[in-house]
Coordinates of C-alpha atoms and ligand atoms in Angstrom, one line a residue:
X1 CA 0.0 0.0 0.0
X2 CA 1.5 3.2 -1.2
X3 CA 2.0 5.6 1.6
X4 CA 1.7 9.9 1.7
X5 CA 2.4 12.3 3.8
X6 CA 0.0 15.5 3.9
X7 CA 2.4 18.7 5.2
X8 CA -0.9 20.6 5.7
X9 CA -1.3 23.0 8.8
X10 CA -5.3 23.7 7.7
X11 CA -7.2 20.9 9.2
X12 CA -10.3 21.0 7.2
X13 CA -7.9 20.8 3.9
X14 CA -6.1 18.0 5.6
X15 CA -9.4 16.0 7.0
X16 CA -10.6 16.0 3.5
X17 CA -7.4 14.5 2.0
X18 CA -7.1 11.8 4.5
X19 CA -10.5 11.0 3.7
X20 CA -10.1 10.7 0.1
X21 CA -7.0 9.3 0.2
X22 CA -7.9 6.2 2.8
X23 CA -11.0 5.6 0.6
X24 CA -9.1 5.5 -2.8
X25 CA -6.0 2.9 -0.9
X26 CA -3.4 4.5 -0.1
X27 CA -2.1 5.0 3.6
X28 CA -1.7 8.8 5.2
X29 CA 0.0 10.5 7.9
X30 CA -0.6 14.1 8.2
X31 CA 2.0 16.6 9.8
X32 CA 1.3 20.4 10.0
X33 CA 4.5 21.9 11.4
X34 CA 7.1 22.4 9.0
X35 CA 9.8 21.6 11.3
X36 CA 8.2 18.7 12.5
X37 CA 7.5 17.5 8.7
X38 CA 11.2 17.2 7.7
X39 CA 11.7 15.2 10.8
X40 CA 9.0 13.1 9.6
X41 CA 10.3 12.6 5.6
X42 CA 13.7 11.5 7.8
X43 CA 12.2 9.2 10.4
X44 CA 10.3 6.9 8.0
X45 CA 9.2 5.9 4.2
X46 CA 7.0 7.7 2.1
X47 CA 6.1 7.1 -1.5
X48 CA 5.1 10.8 -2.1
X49 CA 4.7 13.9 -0.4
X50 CA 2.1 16.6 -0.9
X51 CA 3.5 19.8 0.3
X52 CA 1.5 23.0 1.6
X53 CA 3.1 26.1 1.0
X54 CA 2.3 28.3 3.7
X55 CA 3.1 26.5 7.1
X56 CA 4.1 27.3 10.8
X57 CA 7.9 26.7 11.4
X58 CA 9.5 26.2 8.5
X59 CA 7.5 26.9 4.9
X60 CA 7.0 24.6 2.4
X61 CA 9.6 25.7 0.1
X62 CA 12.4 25.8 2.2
X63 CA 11.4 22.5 3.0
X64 CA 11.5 21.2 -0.3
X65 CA 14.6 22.8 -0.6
X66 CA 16.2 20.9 2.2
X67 CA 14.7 17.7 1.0
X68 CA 15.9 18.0 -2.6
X69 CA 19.6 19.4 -1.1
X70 CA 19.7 15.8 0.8
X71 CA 19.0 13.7 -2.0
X72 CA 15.4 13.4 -1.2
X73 CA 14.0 12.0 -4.3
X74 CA 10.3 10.8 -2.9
X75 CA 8.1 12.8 -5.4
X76 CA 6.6 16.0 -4.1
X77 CA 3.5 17.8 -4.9
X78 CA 2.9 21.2 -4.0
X79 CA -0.5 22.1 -3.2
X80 CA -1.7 26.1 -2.1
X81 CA -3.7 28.7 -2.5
X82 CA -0.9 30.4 -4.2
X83 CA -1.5 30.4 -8.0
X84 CA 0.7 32.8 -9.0
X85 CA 2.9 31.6 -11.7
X86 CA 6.2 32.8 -10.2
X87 CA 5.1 30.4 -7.4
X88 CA 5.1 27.7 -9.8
X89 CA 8.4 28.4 -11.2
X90 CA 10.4 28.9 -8.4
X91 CA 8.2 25.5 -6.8
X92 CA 8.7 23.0 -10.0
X93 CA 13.1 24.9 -9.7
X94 CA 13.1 24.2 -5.9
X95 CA 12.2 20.1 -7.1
X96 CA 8.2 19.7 -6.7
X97 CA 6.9 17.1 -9.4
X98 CA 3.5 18.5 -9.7
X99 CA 1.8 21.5 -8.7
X100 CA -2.3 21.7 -7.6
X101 CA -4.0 24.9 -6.9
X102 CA -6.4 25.8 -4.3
X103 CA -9.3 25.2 -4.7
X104 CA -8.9 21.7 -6.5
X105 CA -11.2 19.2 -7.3
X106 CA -10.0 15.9 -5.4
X107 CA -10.3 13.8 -8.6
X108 CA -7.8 15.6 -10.3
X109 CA -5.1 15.6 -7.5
X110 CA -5.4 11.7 -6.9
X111 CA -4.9 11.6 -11.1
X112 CA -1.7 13.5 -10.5
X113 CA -0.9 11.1 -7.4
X114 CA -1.1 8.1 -9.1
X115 CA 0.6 9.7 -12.3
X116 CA 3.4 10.2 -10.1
X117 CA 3.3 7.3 -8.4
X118 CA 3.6 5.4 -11.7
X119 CA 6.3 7.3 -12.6
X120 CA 8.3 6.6 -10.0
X121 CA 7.7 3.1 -10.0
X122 CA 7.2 3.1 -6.3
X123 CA 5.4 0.0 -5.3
X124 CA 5.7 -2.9 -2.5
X125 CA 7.5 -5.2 -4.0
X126 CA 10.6 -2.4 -4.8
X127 CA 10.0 -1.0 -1.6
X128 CA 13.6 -1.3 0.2
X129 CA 12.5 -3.2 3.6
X130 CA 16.2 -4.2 5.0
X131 CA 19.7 -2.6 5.1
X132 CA 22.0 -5.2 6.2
X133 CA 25.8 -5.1 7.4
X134 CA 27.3 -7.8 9.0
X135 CA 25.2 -9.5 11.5
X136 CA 23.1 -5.7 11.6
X137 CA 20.0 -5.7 10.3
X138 CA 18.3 -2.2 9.8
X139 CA 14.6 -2.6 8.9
X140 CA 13.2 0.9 7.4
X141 CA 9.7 0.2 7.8
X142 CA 9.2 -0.8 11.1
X143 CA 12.7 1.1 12.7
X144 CA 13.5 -2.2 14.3
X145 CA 17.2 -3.0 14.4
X146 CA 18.6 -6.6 14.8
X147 CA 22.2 -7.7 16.0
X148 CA 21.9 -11.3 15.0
X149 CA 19.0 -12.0 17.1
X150 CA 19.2 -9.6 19.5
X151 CA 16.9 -6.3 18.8
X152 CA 18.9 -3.4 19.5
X153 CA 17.2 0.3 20.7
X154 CA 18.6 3.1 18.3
X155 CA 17.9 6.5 18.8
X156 CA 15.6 8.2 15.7
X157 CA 19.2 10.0 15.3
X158 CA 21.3 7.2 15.8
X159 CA 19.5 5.0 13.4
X160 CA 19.6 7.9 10.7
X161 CA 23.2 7.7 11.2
X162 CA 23.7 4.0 10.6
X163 CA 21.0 4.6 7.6
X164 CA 23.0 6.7 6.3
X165 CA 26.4 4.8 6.4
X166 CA 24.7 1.5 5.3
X167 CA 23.3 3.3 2.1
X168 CA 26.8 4.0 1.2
X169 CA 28.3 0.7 2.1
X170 CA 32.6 0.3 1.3
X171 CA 32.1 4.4 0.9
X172 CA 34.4 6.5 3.1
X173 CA 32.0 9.4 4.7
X174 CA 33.5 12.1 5.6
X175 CA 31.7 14.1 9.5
X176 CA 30.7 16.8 7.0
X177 CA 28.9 14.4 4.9
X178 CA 27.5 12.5 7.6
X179 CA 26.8 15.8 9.2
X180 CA 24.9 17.2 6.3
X181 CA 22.9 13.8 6.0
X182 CA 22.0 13.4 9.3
X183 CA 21.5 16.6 11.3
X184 CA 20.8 18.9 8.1
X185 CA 23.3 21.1 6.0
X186 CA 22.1 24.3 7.9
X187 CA 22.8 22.4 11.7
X188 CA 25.2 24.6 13.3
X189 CA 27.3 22.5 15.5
X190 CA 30.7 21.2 15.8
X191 CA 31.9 18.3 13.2
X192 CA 32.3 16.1 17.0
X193 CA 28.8 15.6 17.0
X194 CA 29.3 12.7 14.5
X195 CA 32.5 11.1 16.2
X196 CA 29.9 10.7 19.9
X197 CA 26.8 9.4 17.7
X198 CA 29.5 7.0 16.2
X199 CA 30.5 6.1 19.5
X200 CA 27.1 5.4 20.7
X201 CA 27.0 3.2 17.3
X202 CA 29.7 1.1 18.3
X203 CA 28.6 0.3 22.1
X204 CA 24.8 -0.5 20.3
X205 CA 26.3 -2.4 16.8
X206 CA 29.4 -3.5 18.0
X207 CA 32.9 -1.7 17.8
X208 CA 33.4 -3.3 14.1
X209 CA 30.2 -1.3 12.4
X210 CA 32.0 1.4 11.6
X211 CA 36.0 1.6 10.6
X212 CA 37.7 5.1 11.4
X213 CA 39.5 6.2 8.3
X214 CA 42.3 8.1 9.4
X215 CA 42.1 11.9 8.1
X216 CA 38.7 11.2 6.1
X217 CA 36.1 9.9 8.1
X218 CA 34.3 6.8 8.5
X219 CA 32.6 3.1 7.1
X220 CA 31.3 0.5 6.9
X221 CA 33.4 -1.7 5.3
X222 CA 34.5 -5.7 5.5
Ligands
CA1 CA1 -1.3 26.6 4.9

């Protein structure tokens, strides 16, 4: 079952699209804080993202914007009241898909869904379930994580991390990388957080997860 998140702070709006939504299949989670939304695209799988523009905390282009700059690629689209067509430009430059005014008629949007849906041949069967390393087993759906047959309690921070590393496997990630892909490009904090989050890795994983790479950074190598 293809699943969406609606960033949507207006509550009528976002009532109607679950509705529609749950009756035509597909499986919703609704987030109205911007802030809170990015966290949400980070902490768990989406097939496609429709994406308010006006929102509290962080607005919906910026949000695309980080999205996109992390290598976001679940399909976005943008639906607001705003119709201007500079609005569209600078949403389809920032990385939205597809683009649905205010007012819309619910029909068309779920045609645009499930063109884009096709398009990215996101389904159940491609869907990624398991990142595995070793005897660690990292299960995206359910955020379980396995060491051998023990389950292991990551942080939503620490499990990003070892995402993150185990998408890359044999890669050398450097803290500015790891940095930018786990806490966000525009985090400002020292470069150490990584080296105590890959600390608390190693107690968790076991002190072979990760190599240090002297001078470059870390991973996950045999
Ligand atoms: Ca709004």
């Amino acid at each position: 079952m293809n699943r969406i998140l609606i960033i949507e702070d207006e509550l009528r709006i976002a009532a109607f699209l679950e509705k529609g939504l749950k009756a035509s299949g597909f499986t919703t989670t609704t987030v109205g804080d911007g802030k809170l939304a990015v966290e949400m695209v980070f902490g768990d799988r989406f097939d496609l993202i429709i994406l308010d523009l006006g929102l509290p905390g962080k607005d919906g282009l910026t949000i695309l914007e980080e999205l996109r700059g992390q290598g976001v690629q679940t399909p976005v689209i943008i639906l607001t009241a705003r119709d201007d067509i500079q609005d569209k430009v600078v949403g389809f430059e920032a990385g939205a898909d597809d683009y649905v005014t205010k007012p819309f008629r619910f029909e068309e949007l779920l045609a645009r869904i499930r063109a884009r849906l096709r398009n990215s041949g996101s389904n159940e069967n491609q869907f990624e379930k398991e990142l595995r390393f070793n005897n660690v087993t990292l299960n995206l759906q359910t955020r379980r994580v396995h060491v051998g047959d023990r389950i292991v309690e990551l942080s939503a921070r620490e499990f990003t991390l070892a995402e993150t590393l185990l998408r890359h496997p044999n890669q050398v990630m450097s803290r500015e990388q790891l940095l930018d892909h786990v806490w966000g490009c525009d985090y400002n904090i020292s470069s150490n957080i990584v080296d105590v989050y890959i600390g608390y890795l190693r107690k968790k994983l076991g002190e072979n997860f990760v190599k240090t790479i002297r001078g470059m950074g870390y991973s996950c190598r045999v």
